[in-house]
Amino acid sequence: MAGLNCGVMVALLGVLLLGAARLARGGETYEIALPHGSNITVLIKPGVPTLPANVCHIISKGWVTPLSIKAGETVVFSFSCQDPQNHFVIEIQKNIDCMSGPCPFGEVHLQPSTSVLPTLNRTFIWDVKANKNIGLELQFSLPRLRQIRWGESCPDGVTHSISSRVDTTTMVRIGTFCSNGTVSRIKMQEGVKMALDLPWFHNRNVSGFSITNRSSIKRLCIIESVFEDEGSATLMSANYPDGFPEDELMTWQFIIPAHLRAIVSFLQFSVSNCVKKEERVEYCIPGSTTNPEVFKLKDEQPGNIAGNFNLSLQGCDQDAQNPGILRLQFQVLVQHPQNESNKTYVVDLSNERAMSLTIEQRPSKLSRKFVPGCFVCLDSRTCSTNLTLTAGFKHKISFLCDDLTRLWINAEKTISCLDHRYCHRKSYSLQVPWYILQLPVQLHDFSWKLLVPKDSISLALVPAQKLQQHTHKRVCNTSFSYLVASAVPGQDLYFGSFCSGGSIEQIQRKVFSQ
Ligand SMILES: *[C@@H]1O[C@H](CO)[C@@H](O)[C@H](O)[C@H]1NC(C)=O
Ligand SMILES: *[C@@H]1O[C@H](CO)[C@@H](O)[C@H](O)[C@H]1NC(C)=O
Ligand SMILES: *[C@@H]1O[C@H](CO)[C@@H](O)[C@H](O)[C@H]1NC(C)=O
Ligand SMILES: *[C@@H]1O[C@H](CO)[C@@H](O)[C@H](O)[C@H]1NC(C)=O
Ligand SMILES: *[C@@H]1O[C@H](CO)[C@@H](O)[C@H](O)[C@H]1NC(C)=O
Ligand SMILES: *[C@@H]1O[C@H](CO)[C@@H](O)[C@H](O)[C@H]1NC(C)=O
Ligand SMILES: *[C@@H]1O[C@H](CO)[C@@H](O)[C@H](O)[C@H]1NC(C)=O
Ligand SMILES: *[C@@H]1O[C@H](CO)[C@@H](O)[C@H](O)[C@H]1NC(C)=O
Ligand SMILES: *[C@@H]1O[C@H](CO)[C@@H](O)[C@H](O)[C@H]1NC(C)=O
Ligand SMILES: *[C@@H]1O[C@H](CO)[C@@H](O)[C@H](O)[C@H]1NC(C)=O
């Protein structure tokens, strides 16, 4: 089977080489037919840098340079030289008008097919016009895109240039992208112009993206990046390195595996002179109590972010005389947690029956200060701010938290003895299990709930150390204390709080009801 596949590969390669050989001989005739109403135009023009004009010509009923083909036309042509790819480029533009009718949404095809086009550097351009309140989403199948600076080039020569229409006359450059990165979706509004550059030696024959209509996104654009594993992405504000459009909003969304953490750093930025509003970035971070987290560009940006998050850049009303430039280039680095807090702890509850153990955030005062996420993760995969472990199973947990004092543990264990003949004089040792003591998190509360038959049995609690009762006169100042209360629903009886350091050797209590 593998051998067969290999044979097919070789055959395809053979065809490609043959195509190139045919081209080298020159004089080949091409026919491009553009259907009526296809809204496609084709332009074959001298490339950059232009070579001396008389070296190569396009021949179609005489010399025609540039050669322009409109929808509804069929043109037959050839080149006067053997290496037209060194002299000419081809530009194929398709206008998609969603204002006058429904849009042909879905997977975008290369039209006309690359097999009928001469082997020149190709630029496919899709110009989509939609209503002001229509969101347009470009979705890139694998590979995802990597943003580069305006004017930089991609290693394989395949470049995506994406612009957005903000009104009928103005285009904003959203970005230029290569074929290997994290950007999976770009949402814009009103209109999109997407140019795909394919160099003549590249045999790609699919566009690699689809277009979908969405409801209004209420901003310039949203760029989504997906990380499958550790990695980084460098991203830029629209029009970078030129100024971000005045009073606009742009959002980046990041999809990050739960067991990794993200750090945002601003590589380069400048701010404009605002007359109204303030330029800022806003983060929506899981687990934060003060979302959105608002920062100035010059602030230190958040790190140790666990989970999916988004970042928005908000411009301002600029001073007309001296606007300045708002621009931002930043990096998102995604990696394993960098310190021993990524240790895995085994909490073995497989021998427990009536037990519940919750690791949760201790209550804290709301503050405007940024608080990085603090999570407990089960099997290093699903992380949450509040994790309850169930009895009967063995759990592997880890912590995604920069400050473990923000968490605490509450546990409750129920001991029932419901047959009074059997329970009589039976003793239970109440001990905080080792699997809790090993955790790097404070134990806040461990309750033993003792269920025994009512009216027939009394309970004696015999402490290992002598106890004192907490009173106003004798305050318990120890690191832990015991609280004795009734566990009967609706019966709110409290028998006191005790700590070590007194003379009490036993606490006895009659059970009134079960
Ligand atoms: C071409 O554009 C016209 C008007 O702009 C539109 O009605 C028509 O559906 C378009 N054709 C295609 C194939 O997109
Ligand atoms: C075609 O593209 C390649 C690389 O993308 C570039 O080096 C070359 O100059 C281009 N050719 C023309 C005629 O523009
Ligand atoms: C993607 O591009 C980067 C930067 O040019 C390069 O280091 C990396 O090897 C590329 N990865 C793949 C899979 O092509
Ligand atoms: C693209 O090329 C591959 C082989 O290289 C072929 O299987 C596929 O059908 C082509 N797709 C289109 C849309 O021409
Ligand atoms: C997308 O367009 C179709 C057809 O025009 C329409 O039925 C649908 O509601 C649109 N979807 C959104 C999210 O606007
Ligand atoms: C940003 O994230 C928040 C919280 O996850 C979400 O409610 C909001 O819709 C997101 N906004 C954008 C534009 O992605
Ligand atoms: C913990 O972090 C260190 C440092 O990044 C890494 O080398 C190690 O593989 C991580 N351990 C786990 C279990 O993820
Ligand atoms: C955590 O979950 C438990 C059980 O669902 C609940 O009783 C507790 O109030 C939660 N704690 C927080 C801080 O949300
Ligand atoms: C581990 O986390 C602590 C607490 O945030 C931090 O102070 C320390 O620098 C971290 N260690 C490493 C190696 O990153
Ligand atoms: C606790 O109180 C006792 C007296 O009641 C005192 O001797 C002891 O130093 C106190 N311990 C602490 C840690 O404050």
XYZ file of C-alpha atoms and ligand atoms in Angstrom:
654
model
C 0.000 0.000 0.000
C 2.743 2.400 0.977
C 4.626 1.410 -2.166
C 1.614 2.243 -4.289
C 1.280 5.724 -2.744
C 4.928 6.300 -3.411
C 4.425 5.400 -7.067
C 1.620 7.947 -7.387
C 3.826 10.634 -5.846
C 6.582 9.962 -8.339
C 4.117 10.092 -11.224
C 2.769 13.486 -10.064
C 6.253 14.847 -9.677
C 6.959 13.675 -13.201
C 3.992 15.641 -14.534
C 5.112 18.794 -12.736
C 8.630 18.558 -14.091
C 7.182 17.963 -17.556
C 5.101 21.165 -17.215
C 8.191 23.162 -16.389
C 10.092 21.632 -19.302
C 7.302 22.515 -21.723
C 7.357 26.068 -20.483
C 11.079 26.348 -20.981
C 10.678 25.545 -24.672
C 8.413 28.574 -24.975
C 5.861 29.407 -27.607
C 3.049 27.645 -25.761
C -0.454 28.942 -26.404
C -2.842 29.684 -23.567
C -6.574 30.243 -23.609
C -8.344 32.009 -20.796
C -12.137 32.142 -20.912
C -13.944 34.168 -18.253
C -17.698 33.449 -18.052
C -20.217 36.291 -18.321
C -21.249 37.582 -14.897
C -18.306 35.886 -13.167
C -17.048 39.304 -12.039
C -13.478 38.139 -12.652
C -10.815 40.150 -14.425
C -7.357 38.917 -15.356
C -4.389 41.176 -15.945
C -0.991 40.038 -17.214
C 1.559 42.792 -16.717
C 5.303 43.293 -16.393
C 6.641 42.145 -13.039
C 8.821 44.037 -10.641
C 11.654 44.634 -11.291
C 10.812 45.248 -14.943
C 13.273 43.948 -17.471
C 13.940 45.861 -20.720
C 10.627 46.084 -22.591
C 11.711 44.480 -25.855
C 12.984 41.221 -24.329
C 9.604 39.486 -24.017
C 6.124 40.228 -25.344
C 2.635 38.922 -24.903
C 1.320 37.911 -28.350
C -2.415 37.915 -28.975
C -3.347 39.310 -32.409
C -0.221 41.451 -32.108
C 1.811 42.614 -29.130
C -0.312 43.508 -26.124
C 1.317 44.557 -22.849
C -0.373 44.554 -20.430
C -3.016 42.007 -21.404
C -6.356 42.530 -19.736
C -9.201 39.988 -19.877
C -12.675 40.849 -18.631
C -15.658 38.721 -17.664
C -17.357 37.356 -20.802
C -14.138 37.380 -22.885
C -12.059 34.505 -24.219
C -8.473 35.370 -25.095
C -5.812 33.210 -26.730
C -2.232 34.318 -26.231
C 1.393 33.230 -26.020
C 4.739 34.713 -25.020
C 7.583 35.635 -27.330
C 10.229 34.383 -24.910
C 10.987 31.105 -23.174
C 10.995 32.469 -19.623
C 7.854 34.626 -19.256
C 7.920 33.996 -15.460
C 10.951 36.290 -15.287
C 9.123 39.121 -17.038
C 5.412 38.977 -16.284
C 3.035 38.479 -13.413
C -0.651 37.621 -13.493
C -3.311 39.213 -11.331
C -6.746 37.650 -11.030
C -9.348 39.768 -9.291
C -12.812 38.626 -8.314
C -15.350 41.114 -7.045
C -17.953 39.693 -4.732
C -20.894 41.940 -4.160
C -23.011 41.105 -1.123
C -24.899 44.399 -1.246
C -27.208 43.478 -4.135
C -27.831 39.812 -3.335
C -26.778 36.883 -1.199
C -23.065 36.144 -0.984
C -21.545 32.983 -2.413
C -20.128 32.006 0.974
C -18.164 28.870 1.747
C -14.889 27.488 0.541
C -13.169 29.890 -1.840
C -11.885 28.366 -5.084
C -9.048 29.527 -7.284
C -10.783 30.658 -10.437
C -9.783 30.192 -13.206
C -8.077 26.981 -12.152
C -4.295 27.252 -11.913
C -3.973 24.515 -14.543
C -5.144 26.844 -17.356
C -3.012 29.804 -16.261
C 0.486 30.445 -17.574
C 3.174 29.637 -15.013
C 3.752 33.177 -13.784
C 3.756 34.677 -10.305
C 0.042 34.826 -9.474
C -1.910 37.154 -7.278
C -5.499 36.153 -6.607
C -7.532 39.026 -5.206
C -10.983 38.706 -3.677
C -12.759 41.971 -3.059
C -15.876 41.431 -0.951
C -18.297 44.274 -0.356
C -20.994 43.832 2.247
C -23.377 45.985 4.238
C -22.067 48.023 7.147
C -23.477 45.728 9.811
C -22.446 42.403 8.271
C -19.519 40.569 9.850
C -17.299 38.649 7.419
C -15.156 35.815 8.689
C -12.157 34.393 6.861
C -11.399 30.920 8.111
C -8.058 29.329 7.313
C -7.756 25.590 7.118
C -4.417 24.149 8.190
C -1.776 25.467 7.949
C -2.727 28.520 9.986
C -1.187 31.916 9.328
C 1.786 33.754 10.773
C 1.830 37.539 10.667
C 4.828 39.330 9.193
C 5.670 43.002 8.965
C 4.504 44.928 5.927
C 7.123 44.481 3.178
C 8.676 41.339 4.657
C 8.443 38.186 2.566
C 7.518 34.613 3.363
C 10.083 31.783 3.058
C 7.968 29.900 0.478
C 6.762 33.071 -1.294
C 3.080 32.387 -0.463
C 1.723 35.575 1.089
C -1.735 36.559 2.321
C -2.461 40.304 2.441
C -5.704 41.163 4.181
C -7.410 44.537 4.282
C -10.710 45.710 5.610
C -13.042 48.297 4.171
C -14.099 50.804 6.819
C -16.181 52.927 4.490
C -16.597 53.060 0.734
C -13.260 54.800 0.215
C -10.934 53.736 3.036
C -9.068 50.452 3.318
C -7.238 49.470 6.496
C -4.406 46.952 6.325
C -5.251 44.189 8.786
C -2.017 42.349 8.134
C 0.284 40.311 5.919
C 0.632 36.630 6.709
C 2.709 33.572 5.781
C 1.470 30.001 5.779
C 2.782 28.688 9.064
C 1.450 30.080 12.294
C -1.438 30.271 14.715
C -4.006 32.576 13.096
C -7.085 30.532 12.262
C -9.804 33.111 11.766
C -10.080 36.798 10.968
C -13.376 38.557 11.380
C -14.045 41.909 9.779
C -17.009 44.010 8.927
C -18.416 45.749 5.852
C -15.815 44.564 3.367
C -12.688 42.496 2.903
C -9.918 42.523 0.388
C -7.763 39.430 0.445
C -4.763 38.990 -1.865
C -3.027 35.618 -2.143
C 0.404 35.681 -3.787
C 1.569 32.386 -5.259
C 5.025 32.383 -6.878
C 5.255 30.649 -10.267
C 7.258 27.715 -8.868
C 4.655 26.928 -6.203
C 2.129 24.267 -7.166
C -0.616 25.206 -4.716
C -3.993 24.967 -6.405
C -6.374 25.772 -3.519
C -7.077 29.059 -1.778
C -6.909 27.493 1.721
C -9.702 29.595 3.169
C -13.421 30.040 3.319
C -15.672 33.046 3.892
C -18.708 33.081 6.150
C -21.120 35.848 7.052
C -21.503 36.646 10.732
C -23.477 39.046 12.796
C -21.868 42.423 13.423
C -18.602 42.260 15.385
C -18.895 45.938 16.398
C -15.190 46.663 15.866
C -12.558 46.830 13.152
C -11.587 43.171 13.366
C -11.070 40.103 15.533
C -8.042 37.900 14.956
C -8.134 34.426 16.457
C -4.960 32.482 17.224
C -4.996 28.814 18.156
C -2.117 27.187 20.000
C -1.997 23.397 19.974
C 1.125 23.254 22.108
C 3.969 25.464 23.315
C 4.823 28.240 20.854
C 4.709 31.940 20.222
C 3.007 34.412 17.935
C 3.946 37.962 17.049
C 0.999 40.144 16.107
C 0.516 43.765 15.103
C -2.136 46.439 15.212
C -3.906 47.256 11.943
C -1.828 49.387 9.514
C 1.357 48.622 11.478
C 3.939 50.229 11.412
C 1.660 53.119 10.402
C -0.970 54.450 12.749
C -3.950 52.465 13.979
C -7.115 54.136 12.672
C -8.560 56.776 14.962
C -11.082 55.707 17.604
C -11.134 52.065 16.458
C -11.282 48.826 18.422
C -9.404 45.650 17.484
C -9.463 42.326 19.340
C -7.197 39.283 19.391
C -8.531 36.005 20.750
C -6.241 33.255 21.981
C -7.189 29.595 22.279
C -4.695 27.897 24.552
C -4.539 24.331 25.934
C -5.576 24.275 29.583
C -2.291 22.873 30.871
C -0.167 25.677 29.375
C 0.253 29.310 30.304
C 0.526 32.469 28.225
C 2.629 35.562 28.702
C 1.964 38.768 26.758
C 4.814 41.144 26.048
C 4.689 44.339 24.053
C 7.673 44.418 21.685
C 7.125 47.871 20.191
C 4.469 50.485 20.593
C 3.772 54.188 20.412
C 0.717 56.161 21.454
C -1.069 59.085 19.851
C -2.141 62.403 21.333
C -5.662 61.931 22.591
C -8.131 64.759 23.022
C -10.986 62.511 24.083
C -10.892 59.008 25.629
C -7.756 57.133 26.517
C -5.806 54.640 24.498
C -5.702 51.344 26.326
C -5.615 47.587 26.117
C -8.230 45.421 27.763
C -7.929 41.758 28.645
C -10.637 39.219 29.336
C -8.898 36.568 31.409
C -10.523 33.460 32.857
C -10.595 33.427 36.635
C -10.117 37.187 36.948
C -12.585 38.841 39.273
C -12.228 42.236 37.609
C -12.711 41.538 33.874
C -11.989 43.331 31.695
C -8.497 44.070 33.010
C -7.548 47.504 31.699
C -3.938 48.529 31.085
C -2.046 51.396 29.542
C 0.335 50.343 26.795
C 3.322 51.280 28.919
C 2.206 49.057 31.828
C 3.687 45.653 32.353
C 1.350 43.200 30.626
C -0.028 40.058 32.243
C 1.767 36.735 32.387
C 0.856 33.355 33.748
C -2.505 33.376 31.988
C -4.157 29.991 32.054
C -6.982 29.320 29.633
C -8.378 31.132 26.617
C -8.233 34.881 26.770
C -8.630 37.918 24.578
C -6.882 41.241 24.240
C -8.402 44.405 22.752
C -6.720 47.596 21.593
C -8.861 50.712 21.905
C -7.875 53.931 20.148
C -8.958 57.479 21.020
C -10.066 60.727 19.397
C -6.769 62.231 18.281
C -5.571 65.795 18.267
C -6.126 66.936 14.660
C -3.031 69.197 14.682
C -0.645 66.657 16.135
C -2.235 63.214 16.042
C 0.811 61.077 16.805
C 0.764 57.354 15.999
C -0.897 54.536 17.886
C 0.739 51.243 16.981
C 1.494 48.003 18.745
C 3.563 44.946 18.023
C 3.342 42.244 20.663
C 4.215 38.665 21.357
C 2.230 35.949 23.043
C 4.406 33.183 24.407
C 2.736 29.919 25.367
C 4.667 27.439 27.462
C 4.544 24.951 30.301
C 4.389 26.514 33.735
C 7.930 27.452 34.537
C 8.260 26.295 38.109
C 7.653 23.468 40.509
C 4.014 24.396 40.761
C 3.603 22.159 37.724
C 4.209 19.118 39.972
C 1.548 16.463 39.898
C -0.010 15.290 43.167
C -1.903 12.047 43.541
C -4.972 12.280 45.734
C -6.109 8.722 46.228
C -9.742 8.646 47.296
C -10.300 5.143 45.951
C -10.713 3.709 49.462
C -12.971 6.503 50.625
C -16.700 6.213 50.448
C -18.426 9.241 51.899
C -15.925 11.995 51.422
C -15.800 15.217 49.513
C -12.767 17.379 48.974
C -12.910 20.808 47.399
C -9.970 22.991 46.469
C -11.260 26.474 45.885
C -10.244 30.125 45.901
C -10.422 31.657 49.329
C -12.670 34.700 49.401
C -10.719 37.860 48.669
C -11.424 41.522 48.461
C -12.241 42.798 45.000
C -9.444 44.923 43.668
C -8.783 46.719 40.398
C -5.289 45.280 40.346
C -4.617 42.538 37.827
C -4.699 39.075 39.381
C -3.226 36.271 37.280
C -5.283 33.109 36.974
C -5.096 30.574 39.780
C -6.358 27.135 38.860
C -6.398 23.541 39.973
C -6.007 21.106 37.100
C -7.229 17.560 36.888
C -4.876 15.319 34.870
C -3.073 18.521 33.755
C -5.881 19.094 31.266
C -9.056 20.520 32.679
C -8.336 23.441 34.945
C -10.839 25.313 37.061
C -10.902 27.728 39.964
C -12.970 25.352 42.061
C -12.326 21.638 41.943
C -14.272 19.019 43.864
C -12.733 15.547 43.981
C -15.106 12.640 44.274
C -14.654 9.653 46.563
C -13.963 6.243 45.085
C -11.382 7.426 42.557
C -7.724 8.239 42.345
C -7.091 11.788 41.129
C -3.999 13.408 39.676
C -3.984 17.124 40.260
C -1.628 20.006 39.570
C -1.784 23.738 40.122
C -1.661 26.575 37.626
C -1.288 29.321 40.125
C 1.395 31.857 40.873
C 0.381 32.170 44.514
C -0.997 29.055 46.190
C -2.031 30.993 49.294
C -4.983 32.158 47.209
C -6.420 28.637 47.455
C -7.644 26.554 50.336
C -9.042 23.088 50.922
C -12.347 22.199 52.496
C -13.130 18.557 53.119
C -15.861 16.595 54.744
C -15.880 12.946 55.669
C -18.980 11.149 56.814
C -18.638 8.230 59.221
C -21.849 6.357 59.740
C -22.583 3.609 62.128
C -26.248 2.931 62.042
C -26.575 -0.363 63.920
C -26.304 0.518 67.645
C -25.310 -2.997 68.719
C -22.346 -2.825 66.392
C -21.501 0.787 67.114
C -21.400 0.392 70.844
C -17.862 1.029 72.085
C -16.537 1.200 68.545
C -13.797 3.745 68.116
C -12.837 5.740 65.074
C -9.653 7.610 64.676
C -10.220 11.032 63.186
C -7.115 11.908 61.261
C -6.487 14.302 58.425
C -5.323 11.967 55.653
C -1.803 12.213 54.286
C -2.993 12.847 50.750
C -4.348 16.190 51.963
C -1.369 17.114 54.131
C 1.021 16.637 51.151
C -0.733 19.289 49.065
C 0.907 22.715 48.862
C -2.393 24.354 49.779
C -3.720 25.295 53.186
C -6.346 23.050 54.735
C -9.104 25.393 55.814
C -11.670 23.005 57.135
C -11.919 19.272 57.639
C -15.240 18.058 58.987
C -16.051 14.626 60.260
C -19.730 14.035 60.175
C -20.627 11.263 62.580
C -23.941 9.584 61.953
C -25.088 7.258 64.709
C -28.508 5.902 65.802
C -30.461 8.469 67.775
C -31.348 8.252 71.490
C -29.340 5.140 72.142
C -25.729 6.181 71.908
C -23.526 8.934 73.201
C -20.308 10.048 71.584
C -17.006 10.713 73.268
C -14.332 12.728 71.512
C -10.949 11.930 72.973
C -8.287 14.322 71.776
C -4.659 13.248 71.414
C -3.647 16.412 73.272
C -5.550 18.036 76.120
C -7.818 20.834 74.963
C -9.099 24.157 76.176
C -12.359 25.727 75.157
C -12.271 28.963 73.217
C -13.905 31.668 75.323
C -13.692 35.447 75.547
C -11.388 35.073 78.549
C -9.217 32.347 77.052
C -8.803 32.979 73.382
C -7.568 30.170 71.153
C -4.547 31.454 69.254
C -3.360 28.114 67.833
C -3.008 27.388 64.134
C -5.988 25.038 64.232
C -8.995 24.356 66.409
C -11.896 21.958 66.654
C -15.447 23.025 66.275
C -18.156 20.732 67.578
C -21.660 21.136 66.230
C -24.710 19.136 65.394
C -24.902 17.677 61.908
C -28.626 17.225 62.042
C -30.388 19.219 59.330
C -32.453 21.996 60.846
C -30.913 21.545 64.264
C -28.472 24.402 64.586
C -26.652 23.344 67.747
C -23.163 24.533 68.442
C -21.164 22.980 71.248
C -18.102 25.150 71.184
C -14.672 25.578 69.754
C -11.640 23.876 71.275
C -7.918 24.084 70.847
C -4.887 22.432 72.347
C -3.330 23.762 75.529
C -5.930 23.186 78.233
C -7.005 20.388 80.536
C -10.002 18.887 78.737
C -9.455 15.188 78.141
C -12.802 14.231 76.674
C -15.854 15.856 75.128
C -18.963 13.794 75.648
C -22.222 14.310 73.999
C -25.533 12.495 73.931
C -27.025 12.027 70.521
C -30.607 13.196 70.410
C -31.302 12.306 66.890
C -29.463 10.850 63.977
C -21.406 39.620 -10.257
O -21.851 40.877 -9.770
C -23.236 41.118 -9.959
C -23.545 42.540 -9.533
O -22.544 43.106 -8.794
C -24.023 40.108 -9.160
O -25.416 40.293 -9.343
C -23.639 38.712 -9.609
O -24.308 37.744 -8.785
C -22.154 38.500 -9.503
N -21.801 37.208 -10.050
C -21.070 36.324 -9.379
C -20.799 35.015 -10.045
O -20.629 36.564 -8.258
C 8.132 36.192 -8.752
O 8.195 35.939 -7.376
C 9.515 35.706 -6.911
C 9.468 35.294 -5.462
O 8.223 35.416 -4.908
C 10.334 36.965 -7.101
O 11.649 36.753 -6.658
C 10.339 37.332 -8.577
O 11.004 38.573 -8.783
C 8.913 37.449 -9.101
N 8.951 37.629 -10.553
C 8.442 38.679 -11.141
C 8.545 38.697 -12.641
O 7.920 39.602 -10.544
C 7.505 28.373 10.314
O 8.215 29.583 10.168
C 9.219 29.794 11.126
C 9.818 31.152 10.901
O 10.240 31.301 9.589
C 10.254 28.688 11.005
O 11.248 28.883 11.981
C 9.582 27.339 11.198
O 10.504 26.295 10.998
C 8.438 27.191 10.219
N 7.730 25.955 10.519
C 7.286 25.147 9.575
C 6.569 23.941 10.047
O 7.443 25.386 8.396
C -4.963 20.196 -6.628
O -3.900 19.311 -6.914
C -4.062 18.003 -6.369
C -2.827 17.197 -6.705
O -1.696 17.968 -6.605
C -5.320 17.355 -6.941
O -5.525 16.101 -6.341
C -6.526 18.246 -6.659
O -7.668 17.720 -7.277
C -6.269 19.661 -7.184
N -7.375 20.507 -6.766
C -7.926 21.404 -7.576
C -9.019 22.230 -6.983
O -7.549 21.568 -8.715
C -25.716 34.894 6.356
O -26.389 35.068 5.132
C -27.547 34.237 4.985
C -28.077 34.438 3.571
O -27.973 35.770 3.162
C -28.567 34.631 6.066
O -29.692 33.795 5.954
C -27.915 34.457 7.423
O -28.809 34.887 8.432
C -26.628 35.253 7.530
N -25.988 34.948 8.787
C -25.594 35.897 9.651
C -24.941 35.427 10.897
O -25.754 37.095 9.406
C -13.507 38.186 25.135
O -13.583 37.242 26.190
C -14.744 37.380 26.995
C -14.626 36.401 28.134
O -14.192 35.144 27.689
C -15.987 37.150 26.144
O -17.123 37.339 26.930
C -15.995 38.145 25.023
O -17.075 37.877 24.175
C -14.716 38.058 24.231
N -14.747 39.130 23.273
C -14.303 38.993 22.037
C -14.467 40.138 21.152
O -13.779 37.969 21.669
C 7.410 21.465 34.644
O 8.089 22.600 34.126
C 9.403 22.325 33.700
C 10.042 23.632 33.289
O 9.335 24.219 32.223
C 9.365 21.314 32.555
O 10.669 21.033 32.151
C 8.666 20.063 33.012
O 8.529 19.189 31.937
C 7.293 20.386 33.566
N 6.705 19.206 34.132
C 5.488 18.795 33.803
C 5.030 17.567 34.499
O 4.790 19.376 32.967
C -16.898 25.515 44.823
O -17.808 24.462 44.522
C -18.494 23.980 45.681
C -19.313 22.770 45.244
O -19.895 22.994 43.985
C -19.351 25.103 46.263
O -20.010 24.636 47.412
C -18.444 26.266 46.623
O -19.209 27.344 47.082
C -17.621 26.709 45.428
N -16.669 27.702 45.863
C -16.465 28.842 45.223
C -15.402 29.744 45.759
O -17.103 29.156 44.226
C 7.917 30.386 40.410
O 6.816 31.158 40.894
C 7.163 32.109 41.865
C 5.897 32.712 42.391
O 5.238 33.465 41.424
C 8.101 33.139 41.246
O 8.451 34.094 42.216
C 9.341 32.420 40.749
O 10.174 33.341 40.081
C 8.961 31.309 39.792
N 10.141 30.536 39.453
C 10.540 30.369 38.203
C 11.744 29.524 38.015
O 9.943 30.835 37.245
C -0.980 32.104 72.713
O -1.489 32.518 73.953
C -0.705 32.068 75.071
C -1.393 32.506 76.327
O -2.760 32.302 76.252
C 0.687 32.637 74.976
O 1.472 32.116 76.019
C 1.298 32.261 73.645
O 2.544 32.900 73.457
C 0.383 32.684 72.504
N 0.939 32.205 71.264
C 0.989 32.922 70.155
C 1.576 32.259 68.959
O 0.551 34.069 70.116
